[in-house]
Coordinates of N, CA, C and O (backbone and C1' of nucleotides) in Angstrom, one line a residue:
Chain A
X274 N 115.2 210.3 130.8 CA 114.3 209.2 131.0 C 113.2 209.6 132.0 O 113.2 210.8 132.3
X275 N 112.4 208.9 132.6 CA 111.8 209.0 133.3 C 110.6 210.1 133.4 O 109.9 210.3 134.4
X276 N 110.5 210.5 132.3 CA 109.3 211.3 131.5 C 108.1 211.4 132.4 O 107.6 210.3 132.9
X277 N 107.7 212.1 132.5 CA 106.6 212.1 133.4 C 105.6 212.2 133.2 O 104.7 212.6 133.9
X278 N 105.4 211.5 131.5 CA 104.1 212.0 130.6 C 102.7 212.4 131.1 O 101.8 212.0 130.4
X279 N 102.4 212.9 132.0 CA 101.3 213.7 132.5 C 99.8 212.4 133.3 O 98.7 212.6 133.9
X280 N 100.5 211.1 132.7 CA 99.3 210.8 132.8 C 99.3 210.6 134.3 O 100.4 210.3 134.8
X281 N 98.2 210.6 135.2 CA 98.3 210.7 136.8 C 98.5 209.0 136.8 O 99.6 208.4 136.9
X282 N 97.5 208.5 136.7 CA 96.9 207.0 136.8 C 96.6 206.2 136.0 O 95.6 205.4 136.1
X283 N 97.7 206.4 134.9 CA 97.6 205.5 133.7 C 97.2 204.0 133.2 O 97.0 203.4 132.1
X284 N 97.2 203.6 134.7 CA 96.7 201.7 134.6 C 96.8 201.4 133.3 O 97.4 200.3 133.2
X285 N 96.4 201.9 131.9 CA 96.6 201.3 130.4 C 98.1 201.6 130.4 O 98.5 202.7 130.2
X286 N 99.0 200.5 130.5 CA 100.3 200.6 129.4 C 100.3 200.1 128.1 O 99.3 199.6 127.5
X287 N 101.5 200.3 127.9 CA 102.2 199.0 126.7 C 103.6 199.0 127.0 O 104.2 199.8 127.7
X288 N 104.0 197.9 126.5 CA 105.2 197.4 126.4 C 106.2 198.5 125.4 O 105.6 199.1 124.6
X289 N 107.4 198.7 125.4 CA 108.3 199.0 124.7 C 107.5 198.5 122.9 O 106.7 199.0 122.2
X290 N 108.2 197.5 122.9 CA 108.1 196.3 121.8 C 107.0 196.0 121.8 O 107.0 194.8 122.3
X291 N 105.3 196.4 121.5 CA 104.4 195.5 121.9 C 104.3 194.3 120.9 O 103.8 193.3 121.4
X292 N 104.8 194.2 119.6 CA 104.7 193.0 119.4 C 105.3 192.2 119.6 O 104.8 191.2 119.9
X293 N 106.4 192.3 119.5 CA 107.6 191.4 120.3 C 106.9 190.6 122.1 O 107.0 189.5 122.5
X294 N 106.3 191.7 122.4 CA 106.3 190.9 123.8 C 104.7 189.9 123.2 O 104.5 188.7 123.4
X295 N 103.7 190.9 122.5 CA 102.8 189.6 122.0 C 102.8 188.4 121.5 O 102.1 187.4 121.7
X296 N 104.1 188.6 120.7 CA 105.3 186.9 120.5 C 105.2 186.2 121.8 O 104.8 185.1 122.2
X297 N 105.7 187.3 122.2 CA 106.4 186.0 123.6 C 105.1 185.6 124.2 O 105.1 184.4 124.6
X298 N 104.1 186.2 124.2 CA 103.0 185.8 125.0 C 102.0 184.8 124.4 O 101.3 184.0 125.0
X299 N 102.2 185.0 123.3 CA 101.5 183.9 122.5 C 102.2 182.6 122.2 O 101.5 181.8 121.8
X300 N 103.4 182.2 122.3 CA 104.3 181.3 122.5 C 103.9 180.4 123.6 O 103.6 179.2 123.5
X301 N 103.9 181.3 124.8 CA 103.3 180.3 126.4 C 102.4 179.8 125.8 O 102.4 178.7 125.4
X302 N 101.2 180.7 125.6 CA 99.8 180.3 125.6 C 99.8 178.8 124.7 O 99.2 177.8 125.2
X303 N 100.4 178.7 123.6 CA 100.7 177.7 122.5 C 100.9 176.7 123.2 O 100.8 175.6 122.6
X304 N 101.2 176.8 124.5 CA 102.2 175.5 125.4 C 100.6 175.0 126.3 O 100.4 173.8 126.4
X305 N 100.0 175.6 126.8 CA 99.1 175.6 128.1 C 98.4 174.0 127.0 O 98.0 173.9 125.9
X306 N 98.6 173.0 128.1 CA 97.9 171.9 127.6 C 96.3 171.8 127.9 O 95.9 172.1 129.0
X307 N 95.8 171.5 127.1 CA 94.0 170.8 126.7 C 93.7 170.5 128.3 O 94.4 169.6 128.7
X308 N 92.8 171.0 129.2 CA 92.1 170.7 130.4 C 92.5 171.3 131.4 O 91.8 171.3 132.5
X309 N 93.9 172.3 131.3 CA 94.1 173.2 131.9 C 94.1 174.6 131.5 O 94.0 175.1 130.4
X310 N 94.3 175.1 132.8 CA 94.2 177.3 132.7 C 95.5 178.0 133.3 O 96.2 177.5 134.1
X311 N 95.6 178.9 132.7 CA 96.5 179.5 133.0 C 95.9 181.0 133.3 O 94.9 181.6 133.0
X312 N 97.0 181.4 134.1 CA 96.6 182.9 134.7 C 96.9 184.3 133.5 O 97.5 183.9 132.4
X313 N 96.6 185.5 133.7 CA 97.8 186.3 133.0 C 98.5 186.8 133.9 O 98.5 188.0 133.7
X314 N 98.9 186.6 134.6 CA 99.3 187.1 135.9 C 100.8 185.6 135.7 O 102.0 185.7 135.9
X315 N 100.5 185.0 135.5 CA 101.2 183.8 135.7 C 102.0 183.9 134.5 O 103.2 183.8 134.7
X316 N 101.6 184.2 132.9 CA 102.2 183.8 131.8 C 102.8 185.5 131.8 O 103.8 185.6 131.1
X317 N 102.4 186.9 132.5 CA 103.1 187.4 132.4 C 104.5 187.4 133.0 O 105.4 188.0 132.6
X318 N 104.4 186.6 134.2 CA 105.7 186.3 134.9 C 107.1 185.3 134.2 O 108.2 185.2 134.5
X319 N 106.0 184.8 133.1 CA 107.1 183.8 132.0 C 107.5 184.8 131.6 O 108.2 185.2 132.6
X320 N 107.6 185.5 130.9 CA 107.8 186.9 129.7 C 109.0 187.5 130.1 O 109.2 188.2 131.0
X321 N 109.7 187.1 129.5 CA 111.6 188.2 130.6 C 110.8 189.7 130.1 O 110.1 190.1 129.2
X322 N 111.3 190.0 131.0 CA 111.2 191.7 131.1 C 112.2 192.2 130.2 O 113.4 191.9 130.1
X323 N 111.6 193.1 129.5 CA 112.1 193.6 128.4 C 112.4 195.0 128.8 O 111.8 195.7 129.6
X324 N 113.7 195.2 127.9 CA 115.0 196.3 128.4 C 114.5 197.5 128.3 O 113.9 197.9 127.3
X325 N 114.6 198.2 129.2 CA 113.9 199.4 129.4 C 112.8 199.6 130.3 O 112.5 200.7 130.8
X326 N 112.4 198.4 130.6 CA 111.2 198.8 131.5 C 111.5 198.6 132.7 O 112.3 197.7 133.1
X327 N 110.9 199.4 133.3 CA 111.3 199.3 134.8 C 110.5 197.9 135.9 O 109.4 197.3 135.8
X328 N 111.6 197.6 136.6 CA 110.9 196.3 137.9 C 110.0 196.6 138.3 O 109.1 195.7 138.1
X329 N 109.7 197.8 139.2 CA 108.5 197.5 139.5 C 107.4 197.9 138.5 O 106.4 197.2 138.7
X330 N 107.2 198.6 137.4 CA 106.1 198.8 136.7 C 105.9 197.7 135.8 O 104.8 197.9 135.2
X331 N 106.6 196.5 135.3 CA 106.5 195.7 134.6 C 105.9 194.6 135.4 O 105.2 193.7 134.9
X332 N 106.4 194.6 137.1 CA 105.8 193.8 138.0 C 104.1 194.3 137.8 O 103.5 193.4 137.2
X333 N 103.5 195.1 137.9 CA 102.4 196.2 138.2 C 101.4 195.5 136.7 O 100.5 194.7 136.7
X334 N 102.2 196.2 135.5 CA 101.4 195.9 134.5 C 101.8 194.7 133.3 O 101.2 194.8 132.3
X335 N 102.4 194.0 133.3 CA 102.3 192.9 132.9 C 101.1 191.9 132.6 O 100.8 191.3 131.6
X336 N 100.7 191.9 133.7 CA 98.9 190.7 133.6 C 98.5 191.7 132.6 O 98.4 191.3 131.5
X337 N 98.2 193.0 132.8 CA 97.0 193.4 131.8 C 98.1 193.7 130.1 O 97.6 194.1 129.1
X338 N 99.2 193.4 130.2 CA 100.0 193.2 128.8 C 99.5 191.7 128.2 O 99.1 191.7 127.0
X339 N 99.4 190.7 128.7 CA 99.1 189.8 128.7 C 98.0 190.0 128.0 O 97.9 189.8 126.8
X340 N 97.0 190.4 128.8 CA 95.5 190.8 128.2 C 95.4 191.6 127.0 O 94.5 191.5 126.2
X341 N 96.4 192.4 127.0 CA 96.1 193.2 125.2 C 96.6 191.9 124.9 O 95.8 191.1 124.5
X342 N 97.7 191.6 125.0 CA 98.3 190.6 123.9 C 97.0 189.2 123.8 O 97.1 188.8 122.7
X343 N 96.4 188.8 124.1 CA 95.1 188.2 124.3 C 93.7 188.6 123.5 O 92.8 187.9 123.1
X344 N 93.9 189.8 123.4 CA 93.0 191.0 122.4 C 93.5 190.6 121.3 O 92.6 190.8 120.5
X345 N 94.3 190.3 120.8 CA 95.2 190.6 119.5 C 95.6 188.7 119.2 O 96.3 188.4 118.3
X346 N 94.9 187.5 120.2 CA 95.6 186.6 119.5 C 95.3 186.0 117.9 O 94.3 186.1 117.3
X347 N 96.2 185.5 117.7 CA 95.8 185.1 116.3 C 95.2 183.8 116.4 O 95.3 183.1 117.4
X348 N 94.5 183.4 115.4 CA 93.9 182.2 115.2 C 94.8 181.0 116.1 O 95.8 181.3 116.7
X349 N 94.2 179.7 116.0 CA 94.9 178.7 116.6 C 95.4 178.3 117.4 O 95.8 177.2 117.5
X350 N 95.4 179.7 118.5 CA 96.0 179.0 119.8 C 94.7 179.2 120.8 O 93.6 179.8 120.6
X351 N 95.3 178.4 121.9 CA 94.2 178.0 123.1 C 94.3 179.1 124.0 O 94.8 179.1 125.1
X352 N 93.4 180.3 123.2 CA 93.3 181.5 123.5 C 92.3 181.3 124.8 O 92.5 182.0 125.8
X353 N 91.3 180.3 124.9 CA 90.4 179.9 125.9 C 90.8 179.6 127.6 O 90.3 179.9 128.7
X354 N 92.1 179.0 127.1 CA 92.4 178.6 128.4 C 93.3 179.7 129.3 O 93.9 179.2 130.2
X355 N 93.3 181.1 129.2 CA 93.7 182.5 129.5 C 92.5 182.6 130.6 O 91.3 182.5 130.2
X356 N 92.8 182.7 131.5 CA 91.6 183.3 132.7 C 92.6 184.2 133.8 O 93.8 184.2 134.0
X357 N 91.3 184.9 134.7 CA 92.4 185.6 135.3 C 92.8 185.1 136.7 O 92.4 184.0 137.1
X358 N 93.5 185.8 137.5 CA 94.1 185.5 139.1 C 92.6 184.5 139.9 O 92.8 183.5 140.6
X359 N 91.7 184.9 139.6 CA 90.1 184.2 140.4 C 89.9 183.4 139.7 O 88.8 182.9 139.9
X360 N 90.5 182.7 138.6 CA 90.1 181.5 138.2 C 88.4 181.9 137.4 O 87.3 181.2 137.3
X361 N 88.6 182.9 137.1 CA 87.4 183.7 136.2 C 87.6 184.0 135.1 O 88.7 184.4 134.9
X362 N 86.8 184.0 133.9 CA 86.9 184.0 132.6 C 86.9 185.7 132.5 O 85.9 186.2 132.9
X363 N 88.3 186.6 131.9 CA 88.0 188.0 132.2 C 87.0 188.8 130.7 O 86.8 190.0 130.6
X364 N 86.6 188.0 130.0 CA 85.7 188.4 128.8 C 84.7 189.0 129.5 O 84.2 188.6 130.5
X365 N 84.4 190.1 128.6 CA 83.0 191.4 129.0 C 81.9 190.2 129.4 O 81.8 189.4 128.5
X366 N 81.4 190.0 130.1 CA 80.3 189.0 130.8 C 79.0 189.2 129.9 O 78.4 190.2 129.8
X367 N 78.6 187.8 129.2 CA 77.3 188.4 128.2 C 77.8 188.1 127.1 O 77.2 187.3 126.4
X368 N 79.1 188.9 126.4 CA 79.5 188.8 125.0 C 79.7 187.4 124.7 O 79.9 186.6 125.6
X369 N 79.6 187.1 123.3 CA 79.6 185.9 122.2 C 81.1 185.1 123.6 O 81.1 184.2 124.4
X370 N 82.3 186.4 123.2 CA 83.9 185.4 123.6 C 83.3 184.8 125.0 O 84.1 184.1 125.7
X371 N 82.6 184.9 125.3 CA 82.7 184.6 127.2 C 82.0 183.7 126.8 O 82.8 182.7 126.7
X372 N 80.7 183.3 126.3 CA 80.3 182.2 126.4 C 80.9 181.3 125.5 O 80.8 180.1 125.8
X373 N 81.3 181.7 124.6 CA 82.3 180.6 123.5 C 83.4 180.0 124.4 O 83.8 178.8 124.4
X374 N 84.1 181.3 125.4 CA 85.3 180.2 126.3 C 84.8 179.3 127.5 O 85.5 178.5 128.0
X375 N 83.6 179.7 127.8 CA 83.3 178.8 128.8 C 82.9 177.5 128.6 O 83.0 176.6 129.4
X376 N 82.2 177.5 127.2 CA 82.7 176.7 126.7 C 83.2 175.4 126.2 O 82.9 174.2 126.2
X377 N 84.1 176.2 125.8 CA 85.1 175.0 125.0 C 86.2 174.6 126.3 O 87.1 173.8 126.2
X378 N 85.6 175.5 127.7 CA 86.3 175.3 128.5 C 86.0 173.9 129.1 O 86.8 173.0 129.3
X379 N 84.6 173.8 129.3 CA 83.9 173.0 129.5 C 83.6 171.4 128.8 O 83.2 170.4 129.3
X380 N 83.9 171.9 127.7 CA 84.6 170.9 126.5 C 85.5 169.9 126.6 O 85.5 168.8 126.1
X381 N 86.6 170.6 127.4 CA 88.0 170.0 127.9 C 87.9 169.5 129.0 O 88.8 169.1 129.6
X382 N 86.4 169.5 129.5 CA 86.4 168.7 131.2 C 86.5 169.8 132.2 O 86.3 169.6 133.4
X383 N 87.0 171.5 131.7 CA 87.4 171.7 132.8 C 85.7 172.5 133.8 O 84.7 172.8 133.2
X384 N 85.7 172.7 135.3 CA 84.7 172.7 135.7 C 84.3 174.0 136.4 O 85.0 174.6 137.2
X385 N 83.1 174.3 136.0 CA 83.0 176.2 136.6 C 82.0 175.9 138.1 O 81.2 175.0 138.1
X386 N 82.1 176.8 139.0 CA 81.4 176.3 140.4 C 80.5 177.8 140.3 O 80.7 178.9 139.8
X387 N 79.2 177.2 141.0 CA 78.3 178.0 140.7 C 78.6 179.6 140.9 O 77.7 180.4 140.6
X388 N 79.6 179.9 141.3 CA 79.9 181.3 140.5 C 80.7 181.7 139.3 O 80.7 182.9 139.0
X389 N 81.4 180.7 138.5 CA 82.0 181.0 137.5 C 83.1 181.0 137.8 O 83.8 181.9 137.7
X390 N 83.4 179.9 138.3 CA 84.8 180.0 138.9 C 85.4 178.8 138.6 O 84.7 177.8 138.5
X391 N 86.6 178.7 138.5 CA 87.1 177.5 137.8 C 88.2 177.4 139.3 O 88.3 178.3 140.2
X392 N 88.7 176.3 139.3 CA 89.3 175.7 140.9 C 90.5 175.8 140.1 O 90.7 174.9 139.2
X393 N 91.6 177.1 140.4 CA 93.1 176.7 140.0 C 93.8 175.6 140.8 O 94.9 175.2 140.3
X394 N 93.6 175.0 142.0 CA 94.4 174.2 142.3 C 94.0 173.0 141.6 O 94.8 172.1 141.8
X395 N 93.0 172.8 140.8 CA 92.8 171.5 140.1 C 93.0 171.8 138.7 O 93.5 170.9 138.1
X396 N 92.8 172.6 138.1 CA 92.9 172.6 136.6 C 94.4 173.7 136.3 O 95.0 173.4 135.3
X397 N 94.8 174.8 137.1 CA 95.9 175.4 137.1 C 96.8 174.6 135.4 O 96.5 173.7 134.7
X398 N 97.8 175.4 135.3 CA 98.9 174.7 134.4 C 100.1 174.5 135.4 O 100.3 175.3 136.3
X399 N 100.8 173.4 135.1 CA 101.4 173.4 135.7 C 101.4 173.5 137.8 O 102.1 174.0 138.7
X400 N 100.2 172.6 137.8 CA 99.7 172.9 139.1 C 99.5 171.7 139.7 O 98.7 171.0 139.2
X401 N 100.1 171.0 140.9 CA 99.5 169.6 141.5 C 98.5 169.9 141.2 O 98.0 170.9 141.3
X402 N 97.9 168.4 140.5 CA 96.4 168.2 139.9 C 96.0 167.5 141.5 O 95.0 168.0 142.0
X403 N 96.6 166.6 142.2 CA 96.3 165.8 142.9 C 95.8 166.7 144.0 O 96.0 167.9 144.3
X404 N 94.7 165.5 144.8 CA 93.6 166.2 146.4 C 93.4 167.2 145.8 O 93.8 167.7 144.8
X405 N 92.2 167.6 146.9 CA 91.3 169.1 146.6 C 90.9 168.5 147.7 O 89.9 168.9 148.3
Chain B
dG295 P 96.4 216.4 114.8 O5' 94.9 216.7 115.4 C5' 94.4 218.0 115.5 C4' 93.2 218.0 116.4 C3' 93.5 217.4 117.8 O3' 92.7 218.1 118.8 C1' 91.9 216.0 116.7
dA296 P 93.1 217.9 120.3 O5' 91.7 217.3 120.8 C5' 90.4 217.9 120.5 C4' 89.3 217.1 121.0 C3' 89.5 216.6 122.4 O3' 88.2 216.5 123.0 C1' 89.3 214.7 120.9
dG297 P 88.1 216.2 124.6 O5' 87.4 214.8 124.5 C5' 86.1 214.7 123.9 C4' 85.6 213.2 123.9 C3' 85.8 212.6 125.3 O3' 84.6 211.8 125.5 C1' 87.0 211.3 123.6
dA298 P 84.5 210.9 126.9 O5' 84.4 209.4 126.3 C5' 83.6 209.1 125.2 C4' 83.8 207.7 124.8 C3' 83.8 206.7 126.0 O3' 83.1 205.5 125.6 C1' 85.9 206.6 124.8
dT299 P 82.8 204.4 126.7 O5' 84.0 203.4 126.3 C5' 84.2 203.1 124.9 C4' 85.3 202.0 124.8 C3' 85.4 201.1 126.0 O3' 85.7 199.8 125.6 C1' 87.5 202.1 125.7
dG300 P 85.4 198.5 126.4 O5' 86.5 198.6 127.5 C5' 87.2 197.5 127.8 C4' 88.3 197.1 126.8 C3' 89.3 196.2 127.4 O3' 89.8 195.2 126.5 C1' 90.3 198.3 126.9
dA301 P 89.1 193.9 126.2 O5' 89.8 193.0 127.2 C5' 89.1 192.2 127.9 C4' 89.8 191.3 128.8 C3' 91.2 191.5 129.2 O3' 91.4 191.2 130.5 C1' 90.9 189.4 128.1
dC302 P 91.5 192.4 131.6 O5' 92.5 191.8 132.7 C5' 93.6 191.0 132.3 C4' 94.6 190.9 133.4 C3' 94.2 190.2 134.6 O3' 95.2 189.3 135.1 C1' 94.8 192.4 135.2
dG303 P 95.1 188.5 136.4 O5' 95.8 189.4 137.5 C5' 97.2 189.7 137.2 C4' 97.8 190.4 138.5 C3' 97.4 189.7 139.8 O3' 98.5 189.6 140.6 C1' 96.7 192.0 139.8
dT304 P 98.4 189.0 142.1 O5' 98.6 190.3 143.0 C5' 99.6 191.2 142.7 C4' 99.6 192.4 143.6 C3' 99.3 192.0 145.1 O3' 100.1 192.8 145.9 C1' 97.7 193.6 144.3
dC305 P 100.2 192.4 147.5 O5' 99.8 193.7 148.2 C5' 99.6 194.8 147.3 C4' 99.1 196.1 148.1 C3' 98.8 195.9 149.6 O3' 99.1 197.1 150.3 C1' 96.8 196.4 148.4
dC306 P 98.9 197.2 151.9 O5' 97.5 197.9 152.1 C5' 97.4 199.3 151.6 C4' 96.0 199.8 151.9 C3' 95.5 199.6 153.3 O3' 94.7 200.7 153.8 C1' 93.9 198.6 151.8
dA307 P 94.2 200.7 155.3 O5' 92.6 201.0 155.1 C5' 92.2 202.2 154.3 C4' 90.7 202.2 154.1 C3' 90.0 202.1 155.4 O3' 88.7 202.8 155.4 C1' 89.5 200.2 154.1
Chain C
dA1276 P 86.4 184.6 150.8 O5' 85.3 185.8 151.1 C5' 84.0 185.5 151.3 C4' 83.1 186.7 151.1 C3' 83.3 187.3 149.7 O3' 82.1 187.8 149.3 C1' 84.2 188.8 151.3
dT1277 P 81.8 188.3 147.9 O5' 82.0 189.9 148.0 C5' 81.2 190.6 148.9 C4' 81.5 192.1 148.7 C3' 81.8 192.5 147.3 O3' 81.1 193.7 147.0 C1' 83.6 193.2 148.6
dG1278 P 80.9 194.4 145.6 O5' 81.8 195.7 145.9 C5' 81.5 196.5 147.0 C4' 82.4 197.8 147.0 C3' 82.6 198.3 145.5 O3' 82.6 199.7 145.5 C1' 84.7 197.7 146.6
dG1279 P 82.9 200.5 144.2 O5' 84.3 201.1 144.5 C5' 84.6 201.8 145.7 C4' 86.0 202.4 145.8 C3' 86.4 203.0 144.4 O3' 87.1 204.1 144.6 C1' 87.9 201.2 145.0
dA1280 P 87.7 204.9 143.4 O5' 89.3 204.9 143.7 C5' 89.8 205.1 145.0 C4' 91.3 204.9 145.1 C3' 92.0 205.5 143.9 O3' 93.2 206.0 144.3 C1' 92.4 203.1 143.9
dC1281 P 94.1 206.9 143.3 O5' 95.2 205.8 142.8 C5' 96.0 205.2 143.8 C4' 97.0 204.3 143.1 C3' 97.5 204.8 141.8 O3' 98.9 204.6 141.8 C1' 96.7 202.7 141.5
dG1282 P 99.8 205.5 140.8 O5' 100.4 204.3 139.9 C5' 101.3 203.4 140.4 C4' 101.7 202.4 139.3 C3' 101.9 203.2 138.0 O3' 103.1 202.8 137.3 C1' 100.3 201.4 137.8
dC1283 P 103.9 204.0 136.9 O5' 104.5 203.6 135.4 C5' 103.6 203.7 134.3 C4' 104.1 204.8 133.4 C3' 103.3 204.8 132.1 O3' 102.9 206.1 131.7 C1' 105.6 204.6 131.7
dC1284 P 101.3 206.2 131.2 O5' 101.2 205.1 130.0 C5' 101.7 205.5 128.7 C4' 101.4 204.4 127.7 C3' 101.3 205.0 126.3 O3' 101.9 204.1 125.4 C1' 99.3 204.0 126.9
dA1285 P 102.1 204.6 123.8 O5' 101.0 203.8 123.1 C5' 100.9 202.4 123.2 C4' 99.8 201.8 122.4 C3' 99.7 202.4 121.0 O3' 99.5 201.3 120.1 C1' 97.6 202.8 122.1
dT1286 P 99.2 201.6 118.5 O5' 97.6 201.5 118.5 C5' 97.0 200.4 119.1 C4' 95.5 200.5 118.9 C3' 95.1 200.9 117.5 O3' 94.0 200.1 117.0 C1' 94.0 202.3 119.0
dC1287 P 93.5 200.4 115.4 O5' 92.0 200.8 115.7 C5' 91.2 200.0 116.6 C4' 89.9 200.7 116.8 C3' 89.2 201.2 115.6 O3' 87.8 201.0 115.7 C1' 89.5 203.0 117.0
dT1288 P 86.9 201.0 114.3 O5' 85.7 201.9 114.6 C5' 85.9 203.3 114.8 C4' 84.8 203.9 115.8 C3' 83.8 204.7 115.1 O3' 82.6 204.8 115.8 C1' 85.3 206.1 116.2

DNA sequence: GAGATGACGTCCA
DNA sequence: ATGGACGCCATCT
């Protein structure tokens, strides 16, 4: 085990299973109710860690598993409400998807502050909505 | 087959 | 607050 496949600084993984875990990832996302956001950092921490992968590197890369599995969602789910740890929309800035999720973000009430920033203590999932 | 290109988060200077 | 480095690759030109 423990292969040392050459790469120095791989930051790109995958999962064991990647579709299996894009199941699982797409399942949360399915859940994230209408006016709220969710992290990938957050729905990667839903995800049981899958057998084989190591604690800390699944701690490490997880959010950006999240994010391929986000590349790849299928039709119908509230692919929109995926933003990242800054409460920022992580779509290439400029492209069609960025302004399509800001959107339909905006759609649902939820509110961007003049940097593009969305307030997770108010819109968060699963987050006291209440004061600010 | 080789090279470019990815929907992240955390830590440290 | 801001910028850069780091962390088991896979897939498409």
């Amino acid at each position: 085990m423990t292969r040392p496949t050459g790469g120095p600084r791989s930051g790109f993984t995958s999962p064991p299973s990647r579709a299996d875990f894009n199941t699982r990832v797409w399942q949360i996302v399915e859940q994230i109710p209408r006016g709220r956001v969710a992290t990938y950092g957050q729905i990667g921490a839903m995800v049981k860690r899958p057998a084989g992968t190591g604690v800390r590197h699944y701690h490490a890369a997880r959010a950006r598993w999240v994010g391929q599995a986000m590349a790849n969602c299928p039709p119908g789910l509230p692919w929109q409400r995926v933003v990242n740890s800054q409460g920022r929309i992580s779509v290439r800035p400029g492209s069609d998807s960025h302004v399509l999720q800001r959107t339909l973000l905006e759609r649902e009430g939820i509110e961007f502050d003049a940097r593009g920033r969305i307030d997770l203590a108010r819109y968060g999932w699963e987050n006291s909505p209440r004061r600010r």
